[in-house]
Short mmCIF file of C-alpha atoms in Angstrom, two decimals:
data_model
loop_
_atom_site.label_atom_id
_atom_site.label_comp_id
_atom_site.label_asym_id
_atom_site.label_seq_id
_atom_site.Cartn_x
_atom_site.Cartn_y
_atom_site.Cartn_z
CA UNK A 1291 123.84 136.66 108.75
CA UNK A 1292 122.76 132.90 108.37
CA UNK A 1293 125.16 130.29 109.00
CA UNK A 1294 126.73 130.90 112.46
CA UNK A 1295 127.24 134.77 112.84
CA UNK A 1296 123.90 135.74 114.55
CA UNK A 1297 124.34 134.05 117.53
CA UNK A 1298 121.48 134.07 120.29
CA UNK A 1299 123.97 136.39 122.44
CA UNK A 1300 124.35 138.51 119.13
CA UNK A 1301 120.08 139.04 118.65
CA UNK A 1302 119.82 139.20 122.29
CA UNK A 1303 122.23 142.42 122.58
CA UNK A 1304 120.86 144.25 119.71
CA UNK A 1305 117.16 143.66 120.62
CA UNK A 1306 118.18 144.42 124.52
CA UNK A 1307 119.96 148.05 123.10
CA UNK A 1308 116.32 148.76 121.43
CA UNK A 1309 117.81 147.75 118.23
CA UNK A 1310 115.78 144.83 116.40
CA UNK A 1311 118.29 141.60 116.57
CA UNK A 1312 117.62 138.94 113.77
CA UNK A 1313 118.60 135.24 113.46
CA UNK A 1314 119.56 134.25 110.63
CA UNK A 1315 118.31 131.28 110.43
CA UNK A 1316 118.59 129.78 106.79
CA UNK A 1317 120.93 126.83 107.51
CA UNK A 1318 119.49 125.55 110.81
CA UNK A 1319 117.25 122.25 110.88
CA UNK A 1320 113.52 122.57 112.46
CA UNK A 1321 115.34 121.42 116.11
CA UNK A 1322 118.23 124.28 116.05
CA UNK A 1323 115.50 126.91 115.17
CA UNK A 1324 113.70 125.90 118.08
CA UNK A 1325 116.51 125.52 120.43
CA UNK A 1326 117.85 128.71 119.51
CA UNK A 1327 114.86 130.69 119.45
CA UNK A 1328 114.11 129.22 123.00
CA UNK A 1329 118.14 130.86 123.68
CA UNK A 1330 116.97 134.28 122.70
CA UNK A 1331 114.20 134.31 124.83
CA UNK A 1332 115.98 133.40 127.80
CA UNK A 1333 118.30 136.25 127.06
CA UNK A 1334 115.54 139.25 126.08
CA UNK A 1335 112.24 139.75 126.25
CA UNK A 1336 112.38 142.59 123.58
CA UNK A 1337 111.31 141.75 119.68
CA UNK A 1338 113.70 139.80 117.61
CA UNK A 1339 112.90 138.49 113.83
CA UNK A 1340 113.79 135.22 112.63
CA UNK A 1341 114.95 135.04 108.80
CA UNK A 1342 114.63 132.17 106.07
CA UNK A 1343 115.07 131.59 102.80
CA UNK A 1344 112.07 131.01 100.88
CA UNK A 1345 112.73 130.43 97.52
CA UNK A 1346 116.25 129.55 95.28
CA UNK A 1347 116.40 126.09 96.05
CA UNK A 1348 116.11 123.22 92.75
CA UNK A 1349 115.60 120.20 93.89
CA UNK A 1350 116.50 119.06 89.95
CA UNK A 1351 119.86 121.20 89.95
CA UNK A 1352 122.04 119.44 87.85
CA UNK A 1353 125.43 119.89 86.23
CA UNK A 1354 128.92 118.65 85.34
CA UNK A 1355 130.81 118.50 88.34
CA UNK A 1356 134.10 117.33 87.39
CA UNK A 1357 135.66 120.78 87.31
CA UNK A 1358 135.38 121.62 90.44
CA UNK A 1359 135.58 118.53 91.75
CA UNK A 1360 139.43 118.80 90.12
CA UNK A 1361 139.94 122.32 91.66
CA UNK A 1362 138.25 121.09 95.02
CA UNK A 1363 140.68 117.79 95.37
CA UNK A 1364 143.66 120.07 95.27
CA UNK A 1365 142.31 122.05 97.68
CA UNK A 1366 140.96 119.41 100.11
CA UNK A 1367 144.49 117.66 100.08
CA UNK A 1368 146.04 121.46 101.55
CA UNK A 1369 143.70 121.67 104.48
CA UNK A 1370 143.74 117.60 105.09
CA UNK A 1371 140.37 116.66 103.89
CA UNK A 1372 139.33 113.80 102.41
CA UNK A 1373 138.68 113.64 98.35
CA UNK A 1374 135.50 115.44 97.66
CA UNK A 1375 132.54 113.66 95.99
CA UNK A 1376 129.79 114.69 93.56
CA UNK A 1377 127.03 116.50 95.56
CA UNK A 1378 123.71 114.92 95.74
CA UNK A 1379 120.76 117.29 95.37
CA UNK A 1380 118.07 117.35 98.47
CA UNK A 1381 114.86 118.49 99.75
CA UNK A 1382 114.29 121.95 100.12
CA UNK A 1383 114.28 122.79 103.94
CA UNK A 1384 111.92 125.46 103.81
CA UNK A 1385 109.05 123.86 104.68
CA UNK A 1386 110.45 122.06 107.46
CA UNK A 1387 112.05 125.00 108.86
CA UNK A 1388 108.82 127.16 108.47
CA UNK A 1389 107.11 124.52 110.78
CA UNK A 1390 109.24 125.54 113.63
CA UNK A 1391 109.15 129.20 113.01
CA UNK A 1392 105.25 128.69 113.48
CA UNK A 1393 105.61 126.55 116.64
CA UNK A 1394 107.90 129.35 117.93
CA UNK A 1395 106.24 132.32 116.89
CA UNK A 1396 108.64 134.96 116.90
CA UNK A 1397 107.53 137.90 116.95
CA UNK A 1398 108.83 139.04 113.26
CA UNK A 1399 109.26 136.80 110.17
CA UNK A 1400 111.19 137.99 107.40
CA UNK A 1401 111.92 136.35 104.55
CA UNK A 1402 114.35 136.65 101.26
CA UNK A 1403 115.54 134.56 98.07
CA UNK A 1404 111.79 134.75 96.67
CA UNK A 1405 107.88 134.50 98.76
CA UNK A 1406 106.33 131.93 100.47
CA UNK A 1407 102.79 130.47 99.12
CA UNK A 1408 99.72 131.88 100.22
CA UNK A 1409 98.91 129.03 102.65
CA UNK A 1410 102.28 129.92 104.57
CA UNK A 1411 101.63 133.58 104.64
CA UNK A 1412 98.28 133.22 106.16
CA UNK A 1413 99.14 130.70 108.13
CA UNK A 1414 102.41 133.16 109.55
CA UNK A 1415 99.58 136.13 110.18
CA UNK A 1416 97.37 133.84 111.73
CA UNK A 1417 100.22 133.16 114.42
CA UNK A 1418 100.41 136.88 114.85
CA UNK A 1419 103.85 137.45 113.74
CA UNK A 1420 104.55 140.56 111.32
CA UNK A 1421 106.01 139.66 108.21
CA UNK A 1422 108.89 141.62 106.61
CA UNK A 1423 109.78 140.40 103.06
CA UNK A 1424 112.93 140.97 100.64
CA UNK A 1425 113.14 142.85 97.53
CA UNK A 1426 116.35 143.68 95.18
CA UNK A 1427 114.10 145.80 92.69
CA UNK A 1428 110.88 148.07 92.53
CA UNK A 1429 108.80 145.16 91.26
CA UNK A 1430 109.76 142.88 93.22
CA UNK A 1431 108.48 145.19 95.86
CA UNK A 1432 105.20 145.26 94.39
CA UNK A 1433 105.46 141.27 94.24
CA UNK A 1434 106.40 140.83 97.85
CA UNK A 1435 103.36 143.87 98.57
CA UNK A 1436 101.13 141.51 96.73
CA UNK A 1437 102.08 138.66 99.11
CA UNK A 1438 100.59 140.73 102.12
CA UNK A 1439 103.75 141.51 103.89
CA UNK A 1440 103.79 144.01 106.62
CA UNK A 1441 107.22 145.96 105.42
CA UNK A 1442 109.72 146.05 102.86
CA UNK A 1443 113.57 145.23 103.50
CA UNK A 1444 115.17 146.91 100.42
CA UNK A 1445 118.29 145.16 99.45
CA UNK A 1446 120.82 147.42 97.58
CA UNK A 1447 123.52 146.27 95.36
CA UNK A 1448 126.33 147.14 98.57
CA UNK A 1449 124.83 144.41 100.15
CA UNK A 1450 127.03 141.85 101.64
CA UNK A 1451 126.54 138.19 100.58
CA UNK A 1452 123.36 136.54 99.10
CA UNK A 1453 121.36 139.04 96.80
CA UNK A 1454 117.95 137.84 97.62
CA UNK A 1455 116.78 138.95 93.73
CA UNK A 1456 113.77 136.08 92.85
CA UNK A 1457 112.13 138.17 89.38
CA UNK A 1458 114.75 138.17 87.02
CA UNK A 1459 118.21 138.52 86.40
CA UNK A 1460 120.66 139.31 88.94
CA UNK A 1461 122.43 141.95 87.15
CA UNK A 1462 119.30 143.89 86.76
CA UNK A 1463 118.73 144.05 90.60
CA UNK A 1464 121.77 145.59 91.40
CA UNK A 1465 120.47 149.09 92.07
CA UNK A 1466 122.12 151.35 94.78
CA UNK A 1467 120.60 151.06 98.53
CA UNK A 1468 118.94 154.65 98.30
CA UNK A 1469 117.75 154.59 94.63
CA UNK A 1470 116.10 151.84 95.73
CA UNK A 1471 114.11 152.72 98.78
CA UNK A 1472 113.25 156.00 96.42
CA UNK A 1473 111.74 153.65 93.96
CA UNK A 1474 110.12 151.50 96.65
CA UNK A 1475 108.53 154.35 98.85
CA UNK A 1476 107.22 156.04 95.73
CA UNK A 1477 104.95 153.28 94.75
CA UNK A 1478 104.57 150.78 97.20
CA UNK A 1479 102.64 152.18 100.70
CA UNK A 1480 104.42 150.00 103.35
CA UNK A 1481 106.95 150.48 105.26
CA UNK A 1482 110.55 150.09 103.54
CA UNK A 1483 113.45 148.97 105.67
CA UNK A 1484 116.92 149.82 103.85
CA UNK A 1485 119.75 147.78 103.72
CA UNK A 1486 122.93 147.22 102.14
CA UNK A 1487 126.50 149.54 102.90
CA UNK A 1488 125.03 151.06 105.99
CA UNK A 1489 127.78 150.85 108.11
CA UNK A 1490 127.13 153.83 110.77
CA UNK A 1491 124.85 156.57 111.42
CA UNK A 1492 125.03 159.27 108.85
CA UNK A 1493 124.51 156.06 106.56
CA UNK A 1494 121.63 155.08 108.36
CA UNK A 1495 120.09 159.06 108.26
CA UNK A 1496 120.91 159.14 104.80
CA UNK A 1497 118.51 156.31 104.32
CA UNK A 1498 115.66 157.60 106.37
CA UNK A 1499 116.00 160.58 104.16
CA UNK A 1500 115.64 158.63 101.14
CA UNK A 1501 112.05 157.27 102.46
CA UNK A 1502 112.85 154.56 104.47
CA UNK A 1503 111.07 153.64 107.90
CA UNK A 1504 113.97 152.15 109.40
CA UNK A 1505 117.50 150.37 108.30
CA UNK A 1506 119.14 146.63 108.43
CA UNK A 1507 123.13 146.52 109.34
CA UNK A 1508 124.68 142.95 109.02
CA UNK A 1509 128.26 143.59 108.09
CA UNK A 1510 129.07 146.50 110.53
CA UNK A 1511 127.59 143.54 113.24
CA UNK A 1512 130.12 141.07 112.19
CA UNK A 1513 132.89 141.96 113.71
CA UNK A 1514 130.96 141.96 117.15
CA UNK A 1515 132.38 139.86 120.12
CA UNK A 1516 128.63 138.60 120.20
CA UNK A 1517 128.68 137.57 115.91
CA UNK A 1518 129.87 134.06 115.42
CA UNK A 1519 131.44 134.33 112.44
CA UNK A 1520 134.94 132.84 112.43
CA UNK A 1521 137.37 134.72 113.47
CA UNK A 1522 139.42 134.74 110.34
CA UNK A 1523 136.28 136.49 108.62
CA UNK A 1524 136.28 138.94 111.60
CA UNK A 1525 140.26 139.82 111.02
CA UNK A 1526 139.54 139.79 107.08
CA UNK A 1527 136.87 142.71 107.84
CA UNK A 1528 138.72 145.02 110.03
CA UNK A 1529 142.03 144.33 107.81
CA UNK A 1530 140.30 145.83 104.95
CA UNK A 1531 141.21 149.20 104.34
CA UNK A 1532 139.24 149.83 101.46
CA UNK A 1533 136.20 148.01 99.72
CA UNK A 1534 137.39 145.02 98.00
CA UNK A 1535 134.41 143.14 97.48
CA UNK A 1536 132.49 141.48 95.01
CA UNK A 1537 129.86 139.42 93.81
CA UNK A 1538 130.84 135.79 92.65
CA UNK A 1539 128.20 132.61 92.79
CA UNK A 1540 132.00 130.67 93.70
CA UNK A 1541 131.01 129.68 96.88
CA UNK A 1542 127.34 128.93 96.79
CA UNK A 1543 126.58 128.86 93.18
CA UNK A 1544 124.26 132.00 93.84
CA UNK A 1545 125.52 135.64 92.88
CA UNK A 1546 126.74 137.04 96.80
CA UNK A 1547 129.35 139.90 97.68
CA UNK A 1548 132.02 139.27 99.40
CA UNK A 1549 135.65 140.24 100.22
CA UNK A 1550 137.89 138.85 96.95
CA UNK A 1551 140.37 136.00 98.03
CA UNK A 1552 141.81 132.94 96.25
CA UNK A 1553 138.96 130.68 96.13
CA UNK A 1554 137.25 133.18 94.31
CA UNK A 1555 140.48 134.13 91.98
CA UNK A 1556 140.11 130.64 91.05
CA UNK A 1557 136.88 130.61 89.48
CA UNK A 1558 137.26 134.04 87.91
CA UNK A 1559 138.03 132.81 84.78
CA UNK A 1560 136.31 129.32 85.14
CA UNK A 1561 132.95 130.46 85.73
CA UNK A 1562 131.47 127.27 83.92
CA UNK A 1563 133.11 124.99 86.43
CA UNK A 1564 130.55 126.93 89.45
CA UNK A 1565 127.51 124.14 89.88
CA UNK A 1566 123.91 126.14 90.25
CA UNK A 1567 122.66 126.65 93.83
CA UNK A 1568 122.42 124.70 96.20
CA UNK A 1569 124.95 121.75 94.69
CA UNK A 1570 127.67 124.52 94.73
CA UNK A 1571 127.42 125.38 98.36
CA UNK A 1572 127.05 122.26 99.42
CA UNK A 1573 130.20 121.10 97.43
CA UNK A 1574 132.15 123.93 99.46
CA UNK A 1575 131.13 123.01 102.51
CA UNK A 1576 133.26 121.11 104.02
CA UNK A 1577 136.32 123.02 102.77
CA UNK A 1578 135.10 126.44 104.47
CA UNK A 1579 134.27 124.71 107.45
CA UNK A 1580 137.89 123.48 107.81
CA UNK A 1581 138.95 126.56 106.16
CA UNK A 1582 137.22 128.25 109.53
CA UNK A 1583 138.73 125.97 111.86
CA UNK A 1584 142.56 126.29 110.82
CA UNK A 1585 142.04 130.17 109.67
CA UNK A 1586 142.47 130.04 106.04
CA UNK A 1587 140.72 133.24 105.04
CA UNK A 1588 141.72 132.27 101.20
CA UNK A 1589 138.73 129.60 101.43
CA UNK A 1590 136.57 130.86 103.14
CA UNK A 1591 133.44 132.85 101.88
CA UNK A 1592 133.95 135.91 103.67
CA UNK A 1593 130.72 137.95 103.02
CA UNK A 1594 131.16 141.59 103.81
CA UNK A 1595 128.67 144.85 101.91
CA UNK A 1596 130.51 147.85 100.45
CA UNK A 1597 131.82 150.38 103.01
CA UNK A 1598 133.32 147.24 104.91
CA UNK A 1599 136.25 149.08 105.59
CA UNK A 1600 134.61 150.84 108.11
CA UNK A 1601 133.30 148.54 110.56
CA UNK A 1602 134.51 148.37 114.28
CA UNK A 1603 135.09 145.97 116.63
CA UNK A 1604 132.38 146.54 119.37
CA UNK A 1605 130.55 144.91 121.86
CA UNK A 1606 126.47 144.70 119.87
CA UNK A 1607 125.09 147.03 122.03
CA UNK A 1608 127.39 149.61 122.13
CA UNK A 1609 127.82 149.67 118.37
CA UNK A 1610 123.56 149.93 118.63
CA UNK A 1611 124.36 153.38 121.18
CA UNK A 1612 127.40 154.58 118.82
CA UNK A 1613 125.03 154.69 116.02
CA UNK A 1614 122.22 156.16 117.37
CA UNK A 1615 124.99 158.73 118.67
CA UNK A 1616 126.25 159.46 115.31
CA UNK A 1617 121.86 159.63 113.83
#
């Protein structure tokens, strides 16, 4: 949900219809985490989580970016941008951002993409926030357990966009959502939050079945009035009438699922031209931005988990009642 959709009105609505609203919070700076945390507040005085990414970023990323740069000037010149450029790598945010989290104290950290040092995790419990921490497979459960997290969030492979996998391979984290809260529950004793596909509330019973304490919905929350994700992604999702999605590092250089368009046709069979993370999304920033702005779904990243085709187009907090409805 990082990177415009969860909007303070969006946490505010979920955590006001005793839901648990999260910001997503991964591609603010230190002063937009506070500012916005400071908007939530003003609008609930329920719990809320803030989310970052803590862990994926290479400061030494490196590669030949004349490929893309070829594909990208094409594209630039059809939405009346300027000739891209080479990226140039930078810091990694993360600490920065954490900084602010700490000033803010939220009351729930979570955290995906891989686990922050020791010195940040006791400095996060020393603030009194719980700490919820991502894992793609059993052992990276047992990693993130390690870490002293409070809970679990269990991402399964119908996940929509960044598979937060940090302990190998991401094509041997791609385990379904339930399989995966089995294997979590059965040797990890903390709670386990399930996510990935849940799009209503026999999928959300299904996974407290499985073993898990509770369950994380981003895409169904998309399509929200509240969500601030463009509105082109917001026609893309309810347009789909079955699951078209897939998981291509086109966009950001890291493996994420998403609906299939033409930026990502593009690089199907030119998967050497993709740069690693974070030199890739920053490359293709500045065409989904405009890509946003005029509505050119074709190139824009339009994130979305399996069983998108079944999300619906309601206010936050009465898609929080509908689903408890449905449970």
């Amino acid at each position: 949900m990082g990177g415009g959709p969860s909007t303070p009105e969006l946490v505010a609505a979920v955590s006001n219809a005793c839901g648990l609203g999260s910001l997503g919070a991964a591609y603010l700076t230190p002063e937009q985490i506070t500012d916005t945390i400071r908007r939530i507040r003003s609008l609930t005085n329920q719990p809320f989580q803030v989310n970052l990414f803590a862990g994926g970023w290479d400061e030494q990323a490196h590669g030949d970016s004349g490929p893309i740069l070829d594909l990208l000037t094409e594209i630039h010149e059809a939405l009346g941008l300027a000739v891209p450029t080479a990226p140039v790598s930078r810091p990694d945010p993360f600490p920065s951002q954490l900084e602010a989290v700490l000033d803010a104290r939220p009351p729930i950290f979570s955290f995906t993409f891989g686990i922050p040092n020791a010195d940040a995790m006791t400095r996060l419990r020393k603030r009194g926030m719980l700490i919820l921490g991502t894992a793609t497979t059993v052992e990276e459960a047992r990693l993130v357990a390690e870490a002293g997290v409070d809970g679990i969030v269990a991402q399964g492979s119908e996940s929509g966009a960044h598979r937060g996998t940090f302990a190998g391979p991401f094509e041997s984290s791609m385990v379904p959502t339930l399989e995966l809260v089995r294997g979590i529950t059965a040797v990890v004793d903390l709670p386990v939050i399930a996510t990935g596909g849940l799009m209503d509330g026999r999928d959300s019973t299904a996974a407290l079945r499985a073993g898990a304490s509770a369950v994380a919905l981003g895409t169904a929350f998309l399509v929200c009035p509240e969500s601030g994700a463009p509105e082109a992604h917001k026609q893309a999702i309810l347009n789909a009438k079955q699951d078209k999605t897939v998981v291509t590092r086109a966009f950001s250089g890291r493996p994420a699922r998403g609906l299939r368009n033409l930026f990502i046709e593009k690089l199907v069979e030119r998967p050497d031209a993709i740069l690693p993370y974070p030199l890739q999304n920053a490359l293709t920033r500045a065409m989904r931005t405009a890509a946003a702005k005029q509505a050119r779904p074709e190139f824009l990243s339009l994130w979305a988990g399996q069983g998108v085709a079944r999300a619906r187009a309601l206010p936050a907090s009465e898609l929080v009642k509908q689903l408890l409805r449905e449970m």
